[in-house]
């Protein structure tokens, strides 16, 4: 047992193994082509410059009862 009061005892133990559910099953994703990378970069730059707009959702009109 440590006599140092700054040691966090929760960090003194190793982490449990990762759940097998965290690992992707099946085929791996295909790498992006250069054209797809370029398009993603352009869209990202555009989105960072453009002010964010909030789309207002209209509530349906209530029928009088």
CSV table of N, CA, C and O in Angstrom, one decimal:
chain,number,residue,atom,x,y,z
A,1,UNK,N,0.8,-1.2,0.0
A,1,UNK,CA,0.0,0.0,0.0
A,1,UNK,C,0.9,1.2,0.0
A,1,UNK,O,1.9,1.3,0.7
A,2,UNK,N,0.5,2.2,-0.8
A,2,UNK,CA,1.3,3.4,-0.9
A,2,UNK,C,1.0,4.4,0.2
A,2,UNK,O,-0.1,4.5,0.7
A,3,UNK,N,2.1,5.1,0.7
A,3,UNK,CA,1.9,6.1,1.7
A,3,UNK,C,1.7,7.5,1.1
A,3,UNK,O,1.4,8.4,1.8
A,4,UNK,N,1.8,7.6,-0.3
A,4,UNK,CA,1.7,8.8,-1.0
A,4,UNK,C,0.2,9.2,-1.1
A,4,UNK,O,-0.6,8.4,-1.7
A,5,UNK,N,-0.3,10.3,-0.5
A,5,UNK,CA,-1.7,10.6,-0.6
A,5,UNK,C,-2.2,11.0,-1.9
A,5,UNK,O,-3.4,11.0,-2.2
A,6,UNK,N,-1.3,11.3,-2.9
A,6,UNK,CA,-1.8,11.8,-4.2
A,6,UNK,C,-2.1,10.6,-5.2
A,6,UNK,O,-2.5,10.9,-6.3
A,7,UNK,N,-1.8,9.4,-4.8
A,7,UNK,CA,-2.0,8.3,-5.7
A,7,UNK,C,-3.5,7.9,-5.7
A,7,UNK,O,-4.1,7.7,-4.6
A,8,UNK,N,-4.0,7.8,-6.9
A,8,UNK,CA,-5.4,7.4,-7.0
A,8,UNK,C,-5.5,5.9,-7.1
A,8,UNK,O,-4.9,5.2,-8.0
A,9,UNK,N,-6.1,5.3,-6.1
A,9,UNK,CA,-6.1,3.8,-6.0
A,9,UNK,C,-6.9,3.1,-7.1
A,9,UNK,O,-6.6,2.0,-7.5
A,10,UNK,N,-7.8,3.9,-7.7
A,10,UNK,CA,-8.6,3.3,-8.8
A,10,UNK,C,-7.7,3.1,-10.0
A,10,UNK,O,-7.9,2.2,-10.9
A,11,UNK,N,-6.6,3.8,-10.1
A,11,UNK,CA,-5.7,3.7,-11.3
A,11,UNK,C,-4.6,2.7,-11.0
A,11,UNK,O,-3.7,2.4,-11.9
A,12,UNK,N,-4.5,2.1,-9.8
A,12,UNK,CA,-3.5,1.2,-9.5
A,12,UNK,C,-3.7,-0.2,-10.0
A,12,UNK,O,-2.8,-1.1,-10.0
A,13,UNK,N,-4.9,-0.5,-10.6
A,13,UNK,CA,-5.2,-1.8,-11.1
A,13,UNK,C,-5.3,-1.8,-12.6
A,13,UNK,O,-5.7,-0.8,-13.1
A,14,UNK,N,-4.9,-2.9,-13.3
A,14,UNK,CA,-5.0,-2.9,-14.7
A,14,UNK,C,-6.5,-2.8,-15.2
A,14,UNK,O,-7.4,-3.2,-14.5
A,15,UNK,N,-6.7,-2.3,-16.4
A,15,UNK,CA,-8.0,-2.2,-17.0
A,15,UNK,C,-8.5,-3.6,-17.3
A,15,UNK,O,-7.7,-4.5,-17.7
A,16,UNK,N,-9.8,-3.9,-17.2
A,16,UNK,CA,-10.3,-5.2,-17.7
A,16,UNK,C,-10.2,-5.3,-19.2
A,16,UNK,O,-10.1,-4.3,-19.9
A,17,UNK,N,-10.2,-6.5,-19.7
A,17,UNK,CA,-10.0,-6.6,-21.2
A,17,UNK,C,-11.3,-6.0,-21.9
A,17,UNK,O,-12.4,-6.0,-21.3
A,18,UNK,N,-11.0,-5.5,-23.1
A,18,UNK,CA,-12.1,-4.9,-23.9
A,18,UNK,C,-13.2,-6.0,-24.2
A,18,UNK,O,-12.9,-7.2,-24.4
A,19,UNK,N,-14.4,-5.5,-24.3
A,19,UNK,CA,-15.5,-6.4,-24.6
A,19,UNK,C,-15.4,-6.8,-26.1
A,19,UNK,O,-15.0,-6.0,-27.0
A,20,UNK,N,-15.7,-8.1,-26.4
A,20,UNK,CA,-15.6,-8.5,-27.8
A,20,UNK,C,-16.6,-7.8,-28.7
A,20,UNK,O,-16.5,-7.7,-29.9
A,21,UNK,N,-17.6,-7.2,-28.0
A,21,UNK,CA,-18.7,-6.4,-28.8
A,21,UNK,C,-18.1,-5.1,-29.4
A,21,UNK,O,-18.7,-4.5,-30.3
A,22,UNK,N,-16.9,-4.7,-28.8
A,22,UNK,CA,-16.3,-3.4,-29.3
A,22,UNK,C,-15.6,-3.6,-30.6
A,22,UNK,O,-15.3,-2.6,-31.3
A,23,UNK,N,-15.4,-4.8,-31.0
A,23,UNK,CA,-14.6,-5.1,-32.2
A,23,UNK,C,-15.5,-5.3,-33.4
A,23,UNK,O,-16.5,-6.0,-33.3
A,24,UNK,N,-15.2,-4.7,-34.5
A,24,UNK,CA,-16.0,-4.8,-35.7
A,24,UNK,C,-16.0,-6.2,-36.3
A,24,UNK,O,-14.9,-6.8,-36.4
A,25,UNK,N,-17.1,-6.7,-36.6
A,25,UNK,CA,-17.1,-8.1,-37.3
A,25,UNK,C,-17.3,-7.9,-38.8
A,25,UNK,O,-18.0,-6.9,-39.2
A,26,UNK,N,-16.8,-8.8,-39.6
A,26,UNK,CA,-17.1,-8.7,-41.0
A,26,UNK,C,-16.0,-8.0,-41.8
A,26,UNK,O,-14.9,-7.8,-41.3
A,27,UNK,N,-16.4,-7.5,-43.0
A,27,UNK,CA,-15.4,-6.9,-43.9
A,27,UNK,C,-15.0,-5.5,-43.3
A,27,UNK,O,-15.8,-4.8,-42.7
A,28,UNK,N,-13.8,-5.2,-43.6
A,28,UNK,CA,-13.3,-3.8,-43.3
A,28,UNK,C,-13.8,-2.8,-44.3
A,28,UNK,O,-14.0,-3.1,-45.4
A,29,UNK,N,-13.8,-1.6,-43.8
A,29,UNK,CA,-14.2,-0.5,-44.7
A,29,UNK,C,-13.2,-0.3,-45.8
A,29,UNK,O,-12.0,-0.4,-45.6
A,30,UNK,N,-13.7,0.0,-47.0
A,30,UNK,CA,-12.7,0.3,-48.1
A,30,UNK,C,-12.1,1.7,-47.9
A,30,UNK,O,-12.7,2.6,-47.4
A,31,UNK,N,-10.8,1.8,-48.2
A,31,UNK,CA,-10.2,3.1,-48.1
A,31,UNK,C,-10.8,4.1,-49.1
A,31,UNK,O,-11.3,3.8,-50.2
A,32,UNK,N,-10.8,5.4,-48.7
A,32,UNK,CA,-11.4,6.4,-49.6
A,32,UNK,C,-10.4,6.7,-50.8
A,32,UNK,O,-9.2,6.6,-50.6
A,33,UNK,N,-11.0,7.0,-51.9
A,33,UNK,CA,-10.2,7.4,-53.1
A,33,UNK,C,-9.7,8.8,-52.9
A,33,UNK,O,-10.2,9.6,-52.0
A,34,UNK,N,-8.8,9.3,-53.7
A,34,UNK,CA,-8.3,10.6,-53.6
A,34,UNK,C,-9.4,11.6,-53.9
A,34,UNK,O,-9.4,12.7,-53.3
A,35,UNK,N,-10.3,11.3,-54.8
A,35,UNK,CA,-11.4,12.2,-55.2
A,35,UNK,C,-12.3,12.3,-54.0
A,35,UNK,O,-12.8,13.4,-53.7
A,36,UNK,N,-12.6,11.2,-53.3
A,36,UNK,CA,-13.5,11.3,-52.1
A,36,UNK,C,-12.9,12.1,-51.0
A,36,UNK,O,-13.5,12.8,-50.3
A,37,UNK,N,-11.6,11.9,-50.8
A,37,UNK,CA,-10.9,12.7,-49.7
A,37,UNK,C,-10.9,14.2,-50.0
A,37,UNK,O,-11.2,15.0,-49.2
A,38,UNK,N,-10.7,14.5,-51.3
A,38,UNK,CA,-10.8,15.9,-51.7
A,38,UNK,C,-12.1,16.5,-51.5
A,38,UNK,O,-12.3,17.6,-51.0
A,39,UNK,N,-13.2,15.8,-51.9
A,39,UNK,CA,-14.6,16.2,-51.7
A,39,UNK,C,-14.9,16.4,-50.2
A,39,UNK,O,-15.5,17.4,-49.9
A,40,UNK,N,-14.5,15.5,-49.4
A,40,UNK,CA,-14.7,15.6,-48.0
A,40,UNK,C,-14.0,16.8,-47.4
A,40,UNK,O,-14.6,17.5,-46.6
A,41,UNK,N,-12.8,17.1,-47.8
A,41,UNK,CA,-12.1,18.2,-47.4
A,41,UNK,C,-12.8,19.5,-47.8
A,41,UNK,O,-12.9,20.4,-47.0
A,42,UNK,N,-13.2,19.6,-49.0
A,42,UNK,CA,-14.0,20.8,-49.5
A,42,UNK,C,-15.2,21.0,-48.7
A,42,UNK,O,-15.5,22.1,-48.3
A,43,UNK,N,-16.0,19.9,-48.4
A,43,UNK,CA,-17.2,20.1,-47.7
A,43,UNK,C,-17.0,20.5,-46.2
A,43,UNK,O,-17.7,21.3,-45.7
A,44,UNK,N,-15.9,20.0,-45.7
A,44,UNK,CA,-15.5,20.3,-44.3
A,44,UNK,C,-15.2,21.8,-44.2
A,44,UNK,O,-15.6,22.5,-43.3
A,45,UNK,N,-14.3,22.3,-45.1
A,45,UNK,CA,-14.0,23.7,-45.1
A,45,UNK,C,-15.2,24.6,-45.3
A,45,UNK,O,-15.3,25.6,-44.7
A,46,UNK,N,-16.1,24.2,-46.2
A,46,UNK,CA,-17.3,25.0,-46.4
A,46,UNK,C,-18.2,25.0,-45.2
A,46,UNK,O,-18.7,26.1,-44.8
A,47,UNK,N,-18.3,23.9,-44.5
A,47,UNK,CA,-19.1,23.8,-43.3
A,47,UNK,C,-18.5,24.6,-42.2
A,47,UNK,O,-19.2,25.2,-41.4
A,48,UNK,N,-17.2,24.7,-42.1
A,48,UNK,CA,-16.5,25.5,-41.1
A,48,UNK,C,-16.7,27.0,-41.3
A,48,UNK,O,-16.7,27.8,-40.4
A,49,UNK,N,-16.8,27.4,-42.6
A,49,UNK,CA,-16.9,28.9,-42.9
A,49,UNK,C,-18.4,29.3,-42.8
A,49,UNK,O,-18.6,30.5,-42.4
A,50,UNK,N,-19.3,28.5,-43.1
A,50,UNK,CA,-20.7,28.8,-43.2
A,50,UNK,C,-21.3,28.9,-41.8
A,50,UNK,O,-21.1,28.0,-40.9
A,51,UNK,N,-22.1,29.9,-41.5
A,51,UNK,CA,-22.8,30.0,-40.2
A,51,UNK,C,-23.8,28.9,-40.1
A,51,UNK,O,-24.5,28.5,-41.1
A,52,UNK,N,-24.0,28.3,-38.9
A,52,UNK,CA,-24.9,27.2,-38.7
A,52,UNK,C,-26.3,27.7,-38.7
A,52,UNK,O,-26.6,28.7,-38.0
A,53,UNK,N,-27.2,27.1,-39.4
A,53,UNK,CA,-28.6,27.5,-39.4
A,53,UNK,C,-29.4,26.4,-38.8
A,53,UNK,O,-29.1,25.2,-38.9
A,54,UNK,N,-30.4,26.8,-38.0
A,54,UNK,CA,-31.2,25.9,-37.3
A,54,UNK,C,-32.5,25.8,-38.1
A,54,UNK,O,-33.2,26.8,-38.3
A,55,UNK,N,-32.9,24.6,-38.5
A,55,UNK,CA,-34.1,24.4,-39.1
A,55,UNK,C,-35.2,24.3,-38.1
A,55,UNK,O,-35.2,23.6,-37.1
A,56,UNK,N,-36.2,25.2,-38.3
A,56,UNK,CA,-37.3,25.2,-37.3
A,56,UNK,C,-38.4,24.2,-37.7
A,56,UNK,O,-38.9,24.2,-38.8
A,57,UNK,N,-38.8,23.3,-36.8
A,57,UNK,CA,-39.8,22.3,-37.0
A,57,UNK,C,-41.1,22.9,-36.6
A,57,UNK,O,-41.3,23.3,-35.5
A,58,UNK,N,-42.0,22.9,-37.5
A,58,UNK,CA,-43.4,23.5,-37.2
A,58,UNK,C,-44.2,22.4,-36.6
A,58,UNK,O,-44.2,21.2,-37.0
A,59,UNK,N,-44.9,22.8,-35.5
A,59,UNK,CA,-45.8,21.8,-34.9
A,59,UNK,C,-47.1,21.7,-35.7
A,59,UNK,O,-47.5,22.7,-36.3
A,60,UNK,N,-47.7,20.6,-35.8
A,60,UNK,CA,-48.9,20.4,-36.6
A,60,UNK,C,-50.0,21.2,-35.9
A,60,UNK,O,-50.1,21.4,-34.7
A,61,UNK,N,-50.9,21.8,-36.7
A,61,UNK,CA,-52.0,22.6,-36.2
A,61,UNK,C,-53.0,21.7,-35.5
A,61,UNK,O,-53.2,20.6,-35.9
A,62,UNK,N,-53.4,22.2,-34.4
A,62,UNK,CA,-54.4,21.4,-33.5
A,62,UNK,C,-55.8,21.7,-34.0
A,62,UNK,O,-56.2,22.8,-34.4
A,63,UNK,N,-56.5,20.6,-34.1
A,63,UNK,CA,-57.9,20.7,-34.5
A,63,UNK,C,-58.8,21.1,-33.3
A,63,UNK,O,-58.6,20.5,-32.2
A,64,UNK,N,-59.7,22.0,-33.5
A,64,UNK,CA,-60.5,22.4,-32.4
A,64,UNK,C,-61.5,21.3,-32.0
A,64,UNK,O,-62.1,20.6,-32.9
A,65,UNK,N,-61.6,21.0,-30.7
A,65,UNK,CA,-62.5,20.0,-30.3
A,65,UNK,C,-63.6,20.5,-29.4
A,65,UNK,O,-63.6,21.5,-28.8
